[in-house]
PDB file of C-alpha atoms in Angstrom:
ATOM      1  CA  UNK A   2      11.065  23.978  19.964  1.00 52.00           C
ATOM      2  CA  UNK A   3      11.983  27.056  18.447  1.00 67.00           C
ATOM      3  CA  UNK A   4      10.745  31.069  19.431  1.00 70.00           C
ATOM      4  CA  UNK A   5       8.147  31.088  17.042  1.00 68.00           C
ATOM      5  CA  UNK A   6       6.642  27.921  17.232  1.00 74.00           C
ATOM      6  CA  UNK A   7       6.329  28.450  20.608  1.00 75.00           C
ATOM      7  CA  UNK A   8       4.412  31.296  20.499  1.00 73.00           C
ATOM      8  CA  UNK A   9       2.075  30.087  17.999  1.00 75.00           C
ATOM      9  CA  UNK A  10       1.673  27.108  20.253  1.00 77.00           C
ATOM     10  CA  UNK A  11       0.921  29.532  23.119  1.00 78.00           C
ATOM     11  CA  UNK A  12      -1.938  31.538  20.976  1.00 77.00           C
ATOM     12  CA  UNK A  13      -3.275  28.017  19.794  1.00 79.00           C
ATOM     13  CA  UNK A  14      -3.995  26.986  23.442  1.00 77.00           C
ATOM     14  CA  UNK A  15      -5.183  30.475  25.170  1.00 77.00           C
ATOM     15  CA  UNK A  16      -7.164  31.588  22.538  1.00 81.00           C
ATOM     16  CA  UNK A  17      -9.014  28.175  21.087  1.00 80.00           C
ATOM     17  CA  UNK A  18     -12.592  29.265  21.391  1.00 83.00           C
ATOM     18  CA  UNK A  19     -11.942  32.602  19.279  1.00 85.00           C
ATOM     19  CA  UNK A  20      -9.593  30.887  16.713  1.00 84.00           C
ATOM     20  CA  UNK A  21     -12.429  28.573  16.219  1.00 84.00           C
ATOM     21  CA  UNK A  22     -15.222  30.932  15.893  1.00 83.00           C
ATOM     22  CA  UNK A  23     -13.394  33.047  13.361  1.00 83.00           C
ATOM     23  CA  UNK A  24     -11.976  30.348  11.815  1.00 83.00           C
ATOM     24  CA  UNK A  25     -15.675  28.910  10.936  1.00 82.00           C
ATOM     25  CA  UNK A  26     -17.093  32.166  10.325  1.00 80.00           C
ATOM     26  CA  UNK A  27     -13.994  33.143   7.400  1.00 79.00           C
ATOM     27  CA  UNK A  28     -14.463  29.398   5.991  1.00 73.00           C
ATOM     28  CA  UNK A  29     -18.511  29.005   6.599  1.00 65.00           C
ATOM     29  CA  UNK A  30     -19.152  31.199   3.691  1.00 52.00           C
ATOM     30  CA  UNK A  31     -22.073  28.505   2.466  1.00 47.00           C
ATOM     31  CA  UNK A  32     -22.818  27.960   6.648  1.00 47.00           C
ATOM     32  CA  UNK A  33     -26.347  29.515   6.434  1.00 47.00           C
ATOM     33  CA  UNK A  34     -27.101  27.149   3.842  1.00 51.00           C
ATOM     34  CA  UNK A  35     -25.883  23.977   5.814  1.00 55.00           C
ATOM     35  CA  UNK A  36     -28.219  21.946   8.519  1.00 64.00           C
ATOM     36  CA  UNK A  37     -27.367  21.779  11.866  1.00 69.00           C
ATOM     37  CA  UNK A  38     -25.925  18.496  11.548  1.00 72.00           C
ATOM     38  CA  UNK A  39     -23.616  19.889   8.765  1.00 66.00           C
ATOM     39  CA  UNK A  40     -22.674  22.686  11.345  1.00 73.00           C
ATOM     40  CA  UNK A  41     -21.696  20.600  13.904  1.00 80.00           C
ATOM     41  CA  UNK A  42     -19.473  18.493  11.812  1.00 78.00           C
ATOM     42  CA  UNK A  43     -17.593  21.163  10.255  1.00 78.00           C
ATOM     43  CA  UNK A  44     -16.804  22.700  13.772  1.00 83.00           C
ATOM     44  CA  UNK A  45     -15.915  19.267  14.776  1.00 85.00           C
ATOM     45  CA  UNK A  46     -13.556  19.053  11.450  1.00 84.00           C
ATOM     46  CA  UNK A  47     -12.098  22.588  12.985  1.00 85.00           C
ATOM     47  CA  UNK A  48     -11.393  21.124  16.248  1.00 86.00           C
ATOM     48  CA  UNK A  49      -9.712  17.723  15.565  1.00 88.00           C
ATOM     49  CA  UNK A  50      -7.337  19.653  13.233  1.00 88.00           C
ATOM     50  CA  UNK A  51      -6.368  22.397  16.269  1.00 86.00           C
ATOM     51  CA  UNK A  52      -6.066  19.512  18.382  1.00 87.00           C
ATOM     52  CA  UNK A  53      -3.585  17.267  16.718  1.00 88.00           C
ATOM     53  CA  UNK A  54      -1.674  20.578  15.504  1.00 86.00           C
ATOM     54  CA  UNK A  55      -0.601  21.384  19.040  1.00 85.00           C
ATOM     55  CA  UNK A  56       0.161  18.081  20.133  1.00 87.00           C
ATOM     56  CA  UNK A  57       2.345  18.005  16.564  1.00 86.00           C
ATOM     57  CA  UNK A  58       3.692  21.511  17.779  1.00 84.00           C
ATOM     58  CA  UNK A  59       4.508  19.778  21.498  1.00 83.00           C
ATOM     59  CA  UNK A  60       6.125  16.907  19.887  1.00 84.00           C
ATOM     60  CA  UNK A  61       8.697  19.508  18.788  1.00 81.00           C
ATOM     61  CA  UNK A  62       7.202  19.160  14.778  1.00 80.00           C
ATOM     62  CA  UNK A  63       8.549  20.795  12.269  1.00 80.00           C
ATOM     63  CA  UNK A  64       6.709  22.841  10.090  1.00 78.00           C
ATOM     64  CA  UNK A  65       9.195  22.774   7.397  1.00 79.00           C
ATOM     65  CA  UNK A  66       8.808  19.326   7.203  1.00 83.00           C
ATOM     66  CA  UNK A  67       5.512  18.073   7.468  1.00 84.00           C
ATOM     67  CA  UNK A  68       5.850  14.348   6.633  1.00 83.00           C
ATOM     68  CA  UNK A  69       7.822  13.489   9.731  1.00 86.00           C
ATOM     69  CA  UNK A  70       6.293  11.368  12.157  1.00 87.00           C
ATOM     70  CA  UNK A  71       5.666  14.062  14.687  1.00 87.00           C
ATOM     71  CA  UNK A  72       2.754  15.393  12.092  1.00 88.00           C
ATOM     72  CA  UNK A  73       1.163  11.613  11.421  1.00 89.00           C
ATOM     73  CA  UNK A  74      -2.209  12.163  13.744  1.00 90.00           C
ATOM     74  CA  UNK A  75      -2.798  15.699  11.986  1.00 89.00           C
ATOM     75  CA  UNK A  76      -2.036  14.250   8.657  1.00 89.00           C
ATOM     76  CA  UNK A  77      -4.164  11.577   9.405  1.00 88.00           C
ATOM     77  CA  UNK A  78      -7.035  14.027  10.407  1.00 88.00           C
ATOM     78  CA  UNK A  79      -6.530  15.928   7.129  1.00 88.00           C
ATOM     79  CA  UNK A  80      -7.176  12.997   5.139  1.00 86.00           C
ATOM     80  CA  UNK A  81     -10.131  11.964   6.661  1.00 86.00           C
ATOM     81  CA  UNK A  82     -11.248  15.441   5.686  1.00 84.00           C
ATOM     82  CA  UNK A  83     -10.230  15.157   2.312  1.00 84.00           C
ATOM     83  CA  UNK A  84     -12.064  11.620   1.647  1.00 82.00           C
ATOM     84  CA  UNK A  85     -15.076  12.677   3.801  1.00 81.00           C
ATOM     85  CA  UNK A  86     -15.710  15.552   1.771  1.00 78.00           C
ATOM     86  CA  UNK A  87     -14.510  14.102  -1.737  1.00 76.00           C
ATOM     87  CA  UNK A  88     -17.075  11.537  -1.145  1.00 74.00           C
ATOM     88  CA  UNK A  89     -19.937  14.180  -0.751  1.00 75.00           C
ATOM     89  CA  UNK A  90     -18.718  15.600  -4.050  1.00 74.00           C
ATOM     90  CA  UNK A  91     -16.382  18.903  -2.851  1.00 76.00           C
ATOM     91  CA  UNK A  92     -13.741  19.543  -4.610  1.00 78.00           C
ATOM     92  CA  UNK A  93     -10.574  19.783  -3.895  1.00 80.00           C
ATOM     93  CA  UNK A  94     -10.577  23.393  -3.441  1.00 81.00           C
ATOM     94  CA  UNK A  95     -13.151  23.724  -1.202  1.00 80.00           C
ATOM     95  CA  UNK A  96     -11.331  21.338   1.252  1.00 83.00           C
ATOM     96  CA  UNK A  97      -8.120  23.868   0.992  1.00 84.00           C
ATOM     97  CA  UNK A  98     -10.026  26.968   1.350  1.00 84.00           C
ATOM     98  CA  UNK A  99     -11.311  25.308   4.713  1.00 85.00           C
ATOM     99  CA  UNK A 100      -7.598  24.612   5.831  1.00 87.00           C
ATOM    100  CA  UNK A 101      -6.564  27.889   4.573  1.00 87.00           C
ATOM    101  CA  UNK A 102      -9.243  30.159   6.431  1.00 86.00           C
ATOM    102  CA  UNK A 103      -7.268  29.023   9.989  1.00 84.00           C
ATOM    103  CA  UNK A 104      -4.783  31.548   8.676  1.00 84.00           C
ATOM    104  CA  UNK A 105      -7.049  34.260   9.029  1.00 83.00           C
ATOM    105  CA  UNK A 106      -7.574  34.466  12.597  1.00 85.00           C
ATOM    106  CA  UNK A 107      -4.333  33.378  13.795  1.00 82.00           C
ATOM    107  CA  UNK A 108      -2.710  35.973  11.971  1.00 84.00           C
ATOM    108  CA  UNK A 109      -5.097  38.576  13.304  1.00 82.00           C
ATOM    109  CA  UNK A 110      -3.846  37.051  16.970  1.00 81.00           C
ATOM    110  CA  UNK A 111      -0.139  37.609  15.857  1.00 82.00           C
ATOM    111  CA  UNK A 112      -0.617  41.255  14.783  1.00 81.00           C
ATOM    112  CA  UNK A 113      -2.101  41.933  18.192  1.00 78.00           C
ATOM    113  CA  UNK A 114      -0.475  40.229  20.787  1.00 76.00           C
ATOM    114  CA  UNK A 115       3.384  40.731  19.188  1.00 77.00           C
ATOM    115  CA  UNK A 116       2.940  44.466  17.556  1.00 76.00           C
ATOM    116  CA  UNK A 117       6.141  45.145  20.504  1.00 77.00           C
ATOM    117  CA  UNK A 118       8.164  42.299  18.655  1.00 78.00           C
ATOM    118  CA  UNK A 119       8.298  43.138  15.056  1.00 79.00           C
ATOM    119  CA  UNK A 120      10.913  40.721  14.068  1.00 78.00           C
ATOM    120  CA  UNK A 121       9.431  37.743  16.421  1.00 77.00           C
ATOM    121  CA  UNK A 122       6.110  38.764  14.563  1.00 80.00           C
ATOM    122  CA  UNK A 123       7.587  37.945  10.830  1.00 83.00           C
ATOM    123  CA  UNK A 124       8.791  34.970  12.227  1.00 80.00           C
ATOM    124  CA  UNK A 125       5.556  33.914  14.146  1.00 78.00           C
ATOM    125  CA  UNK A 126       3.747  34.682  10.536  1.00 82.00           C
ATOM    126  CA  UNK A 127       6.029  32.862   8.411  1.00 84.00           C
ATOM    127  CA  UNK A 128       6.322  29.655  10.773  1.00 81.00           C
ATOM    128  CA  UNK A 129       2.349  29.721  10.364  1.00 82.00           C
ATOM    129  CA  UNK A 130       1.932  30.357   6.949  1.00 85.00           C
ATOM    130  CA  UNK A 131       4.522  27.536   6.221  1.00 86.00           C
ATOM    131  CA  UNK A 132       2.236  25.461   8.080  1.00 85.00           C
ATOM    132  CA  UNK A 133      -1.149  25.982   7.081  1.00 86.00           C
ATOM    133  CA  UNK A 134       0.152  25.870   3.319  1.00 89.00           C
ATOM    134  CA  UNK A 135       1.754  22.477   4.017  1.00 88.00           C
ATOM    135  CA  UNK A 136      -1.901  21.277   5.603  1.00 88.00           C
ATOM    136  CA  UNK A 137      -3.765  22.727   2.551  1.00 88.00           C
ATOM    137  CA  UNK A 138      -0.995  21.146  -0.045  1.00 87.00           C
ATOM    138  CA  UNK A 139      -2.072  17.534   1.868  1.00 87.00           C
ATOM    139  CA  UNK A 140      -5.736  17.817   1.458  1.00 87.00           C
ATOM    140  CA  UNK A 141      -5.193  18.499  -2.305  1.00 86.00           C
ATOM    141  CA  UNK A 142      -2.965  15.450  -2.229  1.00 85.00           C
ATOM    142  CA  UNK A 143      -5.329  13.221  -0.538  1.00 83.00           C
ATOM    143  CA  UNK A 144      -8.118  14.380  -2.422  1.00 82.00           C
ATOM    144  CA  UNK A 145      -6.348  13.539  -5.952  1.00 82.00           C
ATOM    145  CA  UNK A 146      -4.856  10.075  -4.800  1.00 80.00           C
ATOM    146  CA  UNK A 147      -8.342   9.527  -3.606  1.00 78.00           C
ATOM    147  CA  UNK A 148     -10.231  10.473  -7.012  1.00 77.00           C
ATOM    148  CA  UNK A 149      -7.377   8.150  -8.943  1.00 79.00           C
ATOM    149  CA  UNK A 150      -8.260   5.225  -6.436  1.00 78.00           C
ATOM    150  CA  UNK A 151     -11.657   5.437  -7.558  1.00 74.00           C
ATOM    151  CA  UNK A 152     -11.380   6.109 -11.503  1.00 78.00           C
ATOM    152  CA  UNK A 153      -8.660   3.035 -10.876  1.00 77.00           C
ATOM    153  CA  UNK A 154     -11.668   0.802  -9.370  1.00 77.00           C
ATOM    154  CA  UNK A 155     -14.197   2.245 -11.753  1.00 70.00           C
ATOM    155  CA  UNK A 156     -12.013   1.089 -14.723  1.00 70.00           C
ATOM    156  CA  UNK A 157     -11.424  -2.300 -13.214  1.00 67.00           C
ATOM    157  CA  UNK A 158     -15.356  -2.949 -12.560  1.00 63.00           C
ATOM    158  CA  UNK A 159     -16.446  -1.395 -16.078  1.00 64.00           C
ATOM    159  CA  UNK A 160     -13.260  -3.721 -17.636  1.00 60.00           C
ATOM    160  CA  UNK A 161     -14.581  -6.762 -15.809  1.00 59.00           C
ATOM    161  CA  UNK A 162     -18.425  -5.934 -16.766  1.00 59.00           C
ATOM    162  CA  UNK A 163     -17.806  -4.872 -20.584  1.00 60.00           C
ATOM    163  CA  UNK A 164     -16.633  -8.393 -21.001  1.00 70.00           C
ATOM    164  CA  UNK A 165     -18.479 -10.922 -19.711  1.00 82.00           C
ATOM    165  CA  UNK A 166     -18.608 -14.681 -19.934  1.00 85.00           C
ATOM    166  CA  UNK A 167     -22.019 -16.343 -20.988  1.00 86.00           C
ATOM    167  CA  UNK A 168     -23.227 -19.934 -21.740  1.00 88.00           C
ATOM    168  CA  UNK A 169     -24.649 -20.643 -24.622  1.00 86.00           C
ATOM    169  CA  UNK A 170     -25.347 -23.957 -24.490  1.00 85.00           C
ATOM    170  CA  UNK A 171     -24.229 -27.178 -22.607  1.00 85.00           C
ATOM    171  CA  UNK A 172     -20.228 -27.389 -22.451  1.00 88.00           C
ATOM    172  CA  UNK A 173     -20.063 -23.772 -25.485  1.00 91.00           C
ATOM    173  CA  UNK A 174     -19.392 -20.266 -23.651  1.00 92.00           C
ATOM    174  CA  UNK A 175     -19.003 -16.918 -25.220  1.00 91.00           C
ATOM    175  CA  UNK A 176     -17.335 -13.753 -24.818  1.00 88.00           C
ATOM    176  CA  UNK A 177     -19.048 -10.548 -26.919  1.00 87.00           C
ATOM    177  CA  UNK A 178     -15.737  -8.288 -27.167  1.00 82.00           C
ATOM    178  CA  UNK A 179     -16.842  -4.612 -27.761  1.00 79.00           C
ATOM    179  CA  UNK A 180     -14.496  -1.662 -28.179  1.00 76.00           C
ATOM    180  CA  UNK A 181     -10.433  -1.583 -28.335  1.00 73.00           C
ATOM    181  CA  UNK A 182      -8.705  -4.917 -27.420  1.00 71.00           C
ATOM    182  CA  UNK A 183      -5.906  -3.676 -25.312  1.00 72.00           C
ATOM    183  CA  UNK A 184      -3.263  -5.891 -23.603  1.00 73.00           C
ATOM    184  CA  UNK A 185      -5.296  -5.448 -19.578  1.00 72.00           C
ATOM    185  CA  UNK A 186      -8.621  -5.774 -21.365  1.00 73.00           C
ATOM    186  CA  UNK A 187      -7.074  -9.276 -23.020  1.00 76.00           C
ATOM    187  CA  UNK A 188      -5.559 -10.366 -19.693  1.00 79.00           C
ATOM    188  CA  UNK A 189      -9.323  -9.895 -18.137  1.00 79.00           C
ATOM    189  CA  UNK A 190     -10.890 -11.838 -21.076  1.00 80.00           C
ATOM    190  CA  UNK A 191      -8.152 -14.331 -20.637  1.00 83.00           C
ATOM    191  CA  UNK A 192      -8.750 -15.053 -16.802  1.00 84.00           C
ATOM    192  CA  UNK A 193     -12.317 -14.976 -16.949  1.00 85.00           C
ATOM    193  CA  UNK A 194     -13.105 -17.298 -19.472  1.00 87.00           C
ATOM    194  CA  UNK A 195     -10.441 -19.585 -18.204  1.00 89.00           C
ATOM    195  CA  UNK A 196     -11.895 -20.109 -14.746  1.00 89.00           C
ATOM    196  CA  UNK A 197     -15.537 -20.603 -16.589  1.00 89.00           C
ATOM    197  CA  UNK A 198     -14.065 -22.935 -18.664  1.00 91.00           C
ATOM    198  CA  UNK A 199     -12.697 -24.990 -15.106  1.00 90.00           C
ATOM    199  CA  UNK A 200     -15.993 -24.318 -13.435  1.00 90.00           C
ATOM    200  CA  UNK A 201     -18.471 -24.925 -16.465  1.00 90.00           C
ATOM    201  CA  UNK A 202     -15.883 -28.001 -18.089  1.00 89.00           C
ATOM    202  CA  UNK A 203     -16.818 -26.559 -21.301  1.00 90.00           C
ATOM    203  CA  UNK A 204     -14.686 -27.980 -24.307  1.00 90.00           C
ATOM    204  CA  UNK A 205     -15.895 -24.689 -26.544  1.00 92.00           C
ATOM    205  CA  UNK A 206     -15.619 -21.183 -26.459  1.00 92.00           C
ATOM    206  CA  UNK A 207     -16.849 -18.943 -28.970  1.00 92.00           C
ATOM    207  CA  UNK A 208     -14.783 -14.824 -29.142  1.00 90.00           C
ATOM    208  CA  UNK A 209     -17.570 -12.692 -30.672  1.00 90.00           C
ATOM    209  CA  UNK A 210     -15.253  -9.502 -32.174  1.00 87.00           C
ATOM    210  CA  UNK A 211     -18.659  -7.797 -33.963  1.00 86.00           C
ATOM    211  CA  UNK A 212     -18.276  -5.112 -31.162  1.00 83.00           C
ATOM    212  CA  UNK A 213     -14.493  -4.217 -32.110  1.00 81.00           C
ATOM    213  CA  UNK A 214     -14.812  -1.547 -34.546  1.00 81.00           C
ATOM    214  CA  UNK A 215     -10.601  -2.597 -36.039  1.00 78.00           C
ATOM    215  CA  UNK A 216      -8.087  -4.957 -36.150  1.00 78.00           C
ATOM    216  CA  UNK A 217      -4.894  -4.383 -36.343  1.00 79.00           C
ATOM    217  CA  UNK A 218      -1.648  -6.562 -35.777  1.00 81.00           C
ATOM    218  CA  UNK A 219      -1.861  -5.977 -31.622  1.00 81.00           C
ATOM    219  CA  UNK A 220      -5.147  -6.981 -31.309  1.00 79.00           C
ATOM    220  CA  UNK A 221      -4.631 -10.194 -33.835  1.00 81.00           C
ATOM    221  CA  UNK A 222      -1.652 -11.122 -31.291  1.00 82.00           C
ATOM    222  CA  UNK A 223      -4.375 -10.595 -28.351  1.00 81.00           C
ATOM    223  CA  UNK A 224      -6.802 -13.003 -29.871  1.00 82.00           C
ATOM    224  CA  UNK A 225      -4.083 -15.385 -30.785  1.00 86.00           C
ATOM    225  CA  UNK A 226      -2.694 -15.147 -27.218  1.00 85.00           C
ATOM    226  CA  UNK A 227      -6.511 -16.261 -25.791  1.00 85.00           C
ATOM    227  CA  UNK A 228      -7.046 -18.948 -28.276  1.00 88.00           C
ATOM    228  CA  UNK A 229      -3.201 -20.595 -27.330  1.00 89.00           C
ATOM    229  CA  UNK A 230      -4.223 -20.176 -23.406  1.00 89.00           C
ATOM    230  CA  UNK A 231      -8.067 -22.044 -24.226  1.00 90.00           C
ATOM    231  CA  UNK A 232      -6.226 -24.989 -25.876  1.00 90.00           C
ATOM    232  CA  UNK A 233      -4.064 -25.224 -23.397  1.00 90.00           C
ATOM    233  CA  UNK A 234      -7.275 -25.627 -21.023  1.00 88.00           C
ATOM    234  CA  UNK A 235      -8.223 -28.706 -23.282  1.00 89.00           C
ATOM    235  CA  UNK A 236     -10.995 -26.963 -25.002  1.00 90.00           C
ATOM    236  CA  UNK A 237     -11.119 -25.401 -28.663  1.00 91.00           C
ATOM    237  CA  UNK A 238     -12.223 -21.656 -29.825  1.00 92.00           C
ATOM    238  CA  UNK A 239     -14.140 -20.083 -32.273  1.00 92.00           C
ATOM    239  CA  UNK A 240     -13.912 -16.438 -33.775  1.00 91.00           C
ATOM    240  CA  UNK A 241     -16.772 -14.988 -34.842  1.00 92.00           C
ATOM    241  CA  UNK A 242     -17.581 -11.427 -35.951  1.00 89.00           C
ATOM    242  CA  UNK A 243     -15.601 -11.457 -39.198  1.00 88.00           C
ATOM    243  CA  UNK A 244     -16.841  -8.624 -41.268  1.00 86.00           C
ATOM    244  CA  UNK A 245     -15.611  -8.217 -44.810  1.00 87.00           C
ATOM    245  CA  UNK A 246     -13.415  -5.240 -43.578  1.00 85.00           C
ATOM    246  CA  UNK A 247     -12.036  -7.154 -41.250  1.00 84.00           C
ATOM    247  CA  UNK A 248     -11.298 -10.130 -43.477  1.00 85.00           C
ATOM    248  CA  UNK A 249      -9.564  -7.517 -45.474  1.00 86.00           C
ATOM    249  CA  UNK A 250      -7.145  -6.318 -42.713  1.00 84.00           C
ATOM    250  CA  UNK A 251      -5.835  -9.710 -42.213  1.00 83.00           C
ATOM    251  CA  UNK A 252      -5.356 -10.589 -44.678  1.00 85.00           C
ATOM    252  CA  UNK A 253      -3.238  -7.779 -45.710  1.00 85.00           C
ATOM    253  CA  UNK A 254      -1.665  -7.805 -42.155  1.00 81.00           C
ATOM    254  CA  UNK A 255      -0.696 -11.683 -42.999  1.00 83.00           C
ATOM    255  CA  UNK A 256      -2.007 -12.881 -39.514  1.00 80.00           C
ATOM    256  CA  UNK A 257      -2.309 -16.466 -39.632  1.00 79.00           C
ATOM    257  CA  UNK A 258      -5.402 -17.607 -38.438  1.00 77.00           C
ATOM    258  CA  UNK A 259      -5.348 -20.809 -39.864  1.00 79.00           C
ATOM    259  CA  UNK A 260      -6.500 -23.618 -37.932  1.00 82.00           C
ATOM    260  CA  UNK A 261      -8.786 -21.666 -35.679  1.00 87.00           C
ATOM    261  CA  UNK A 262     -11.972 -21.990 -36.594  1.00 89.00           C
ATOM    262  CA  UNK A 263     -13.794 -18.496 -38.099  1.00 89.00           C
ATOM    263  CA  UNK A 264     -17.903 -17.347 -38.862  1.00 90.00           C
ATOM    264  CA  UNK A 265     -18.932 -13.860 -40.330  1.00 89.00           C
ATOM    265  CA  UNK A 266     -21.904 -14.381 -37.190  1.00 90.00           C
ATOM    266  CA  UNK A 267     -22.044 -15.390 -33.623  1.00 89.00           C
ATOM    267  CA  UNK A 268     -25.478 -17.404 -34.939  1.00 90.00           C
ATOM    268  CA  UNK A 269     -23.210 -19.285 -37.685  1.00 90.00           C
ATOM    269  CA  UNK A 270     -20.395 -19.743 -34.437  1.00 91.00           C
ATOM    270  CA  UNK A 271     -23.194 -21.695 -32.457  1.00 89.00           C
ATOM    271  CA  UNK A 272     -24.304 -23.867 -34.930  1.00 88.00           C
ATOM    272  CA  UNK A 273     -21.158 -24.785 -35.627  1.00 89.00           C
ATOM    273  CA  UNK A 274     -20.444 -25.454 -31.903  1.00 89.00           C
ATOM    274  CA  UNK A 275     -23.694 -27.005 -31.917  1.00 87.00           C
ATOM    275  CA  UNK A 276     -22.315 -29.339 -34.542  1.00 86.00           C
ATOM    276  CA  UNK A 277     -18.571 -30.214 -33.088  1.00 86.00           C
ATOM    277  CA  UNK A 278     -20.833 -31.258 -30.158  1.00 83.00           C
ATOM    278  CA  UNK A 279     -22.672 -33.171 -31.779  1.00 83.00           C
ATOM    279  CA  UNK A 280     -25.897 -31.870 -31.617  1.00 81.00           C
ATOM    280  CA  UNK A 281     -28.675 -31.636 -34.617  1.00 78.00           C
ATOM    281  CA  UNK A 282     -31.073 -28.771 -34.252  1.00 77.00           C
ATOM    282  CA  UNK A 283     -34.348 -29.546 -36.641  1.00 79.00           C
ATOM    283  CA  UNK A 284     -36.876 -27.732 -37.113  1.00 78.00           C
ATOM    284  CA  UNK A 285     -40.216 -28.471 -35.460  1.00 79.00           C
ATOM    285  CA  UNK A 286     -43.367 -29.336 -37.664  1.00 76.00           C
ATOM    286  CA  UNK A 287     -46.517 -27.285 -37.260  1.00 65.00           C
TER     287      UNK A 287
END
């Protein structure tokens, strides 16, 4: 353990009750609007942090490198921060000012008790500053790994809900496609409707592509790709959705479509899976 983080290790432990209070009162610039309960928490934020940073600082941490081992239970604490307070809709700059504040009254403690020692001071200072900017740069890092989880889960659950599998009729399911086709958004379709197709044993499965505002070559291959993995199943697909625009486009494209079954309307699809099944619909007299 080095000079200077000794001494800060030595101000951390004699002086815990004042470093806390200042520390709160230089980061608890919204305090007077929180609750008691909000009060508490934040001083109990305070001390878990200046509790795991001297047992990092006995461990013999380093502040120069702060993803050693030495630093996991304050690291640890950080991030609990970080997601506590993401969740309740901080940002990620609120959470560093809060690290950042500790600065303030530690320093104040340096000036004061080594104003005899002015190199030892520098060094005290710069061993602490180090430090608290390595604990702010890991909230921030927690904080944005935390906000990608979520935008990752969000686009998974509003992937898996913009293309859902419904049953039409005995043994026909359909999948509405709306908005871009996309190779992940294909591979969702693609396991979705296979497993209803298992579960249901339907032999028929209509792809409704009114929603998808244009095809293009990568989405033909997408569609082509889903109709291939449905045969395999043992049933048979129809497209539906075919506007004149889109007729158009692949035609000049030259996708081959042919022998996969095609209606301008997902109304036309169903009758004709209606009729492959072998059903007559008639119309009932008044």
């Amino acid at each position: 353990m080095s000079q200077e983080t000794d001494a800060v290790l030595q101000l951390l432990g004699d002086n815990e009750e004042q470093i806390l209070s200042q520390w709160l009162q230089e980061a608890g610039g919204n305090a007077a609007r929180l609750t008691e309960a909000g009060r508490r928490a934040l001083r109990g934020d305070a001390e878990e942090i200046l509790r795991n940073l001297r047992e990092a600082l006995r461990a013999g941490g380093d502040p120069e490198n702060f993803e050693a081992p030495a630093w996991s239970a304050l690291r640890g604490a950080l991030e609990s921060l970080s997601r506590s307070r993401a969740a309740q809709g901080q940002s990620a700059g609120d959470t560093s000012v809060f690290v950042l504040a500790f600065k303030r009254p530690l320093f104040g403690l340096i000036q004061d008790r080594m104003k005899a020692q002015p190199e030892r001071q520098m060094a005290a200072v710069w061993t602490l500053s180090v430090l608290v900017d390595r604990m702010a740069q890991w909230t921030v890092s927690t904080y944005q790994q935390t906000r990608e989880d979520l935008i990752k889960r969000q686009q998974q659950d509003l992937l898996e809900l913009s293309t859902p599998v419904i049953k039409l009729f005995e043994g026909v399911l359909a999948v509405p496609m709306i908005g871009t086709l996309d190779s992940s958004r294909t591979q969702v379709v693609m396991e979705t409707l296979l497993q209803r197709i298992v579960e249901t044993g339907s032999r028929l499965a209509i792809i409704d592509i009114t929603g998808v505002p244009t095809v293009d070559t990568l989405v033909a291959q997408h569609l082509l790709k889903t109709v291939s993995a449905i045969r395999l199943m043992g049933a048979e697909c129809i497209i539906s959705g075919i506007r004149p625009q889109i007729a158009q486009t692949i035609v000049h494209l030259g996708i081959d479509l042919q022998g996969i079954a095609t209606k301008s309307s997902l109304a036309d699809a169903l009758q004709l899976a209606m009729e492959q099944q072998g059903f007559v619909i008639t119309r009932r007299q008044a």
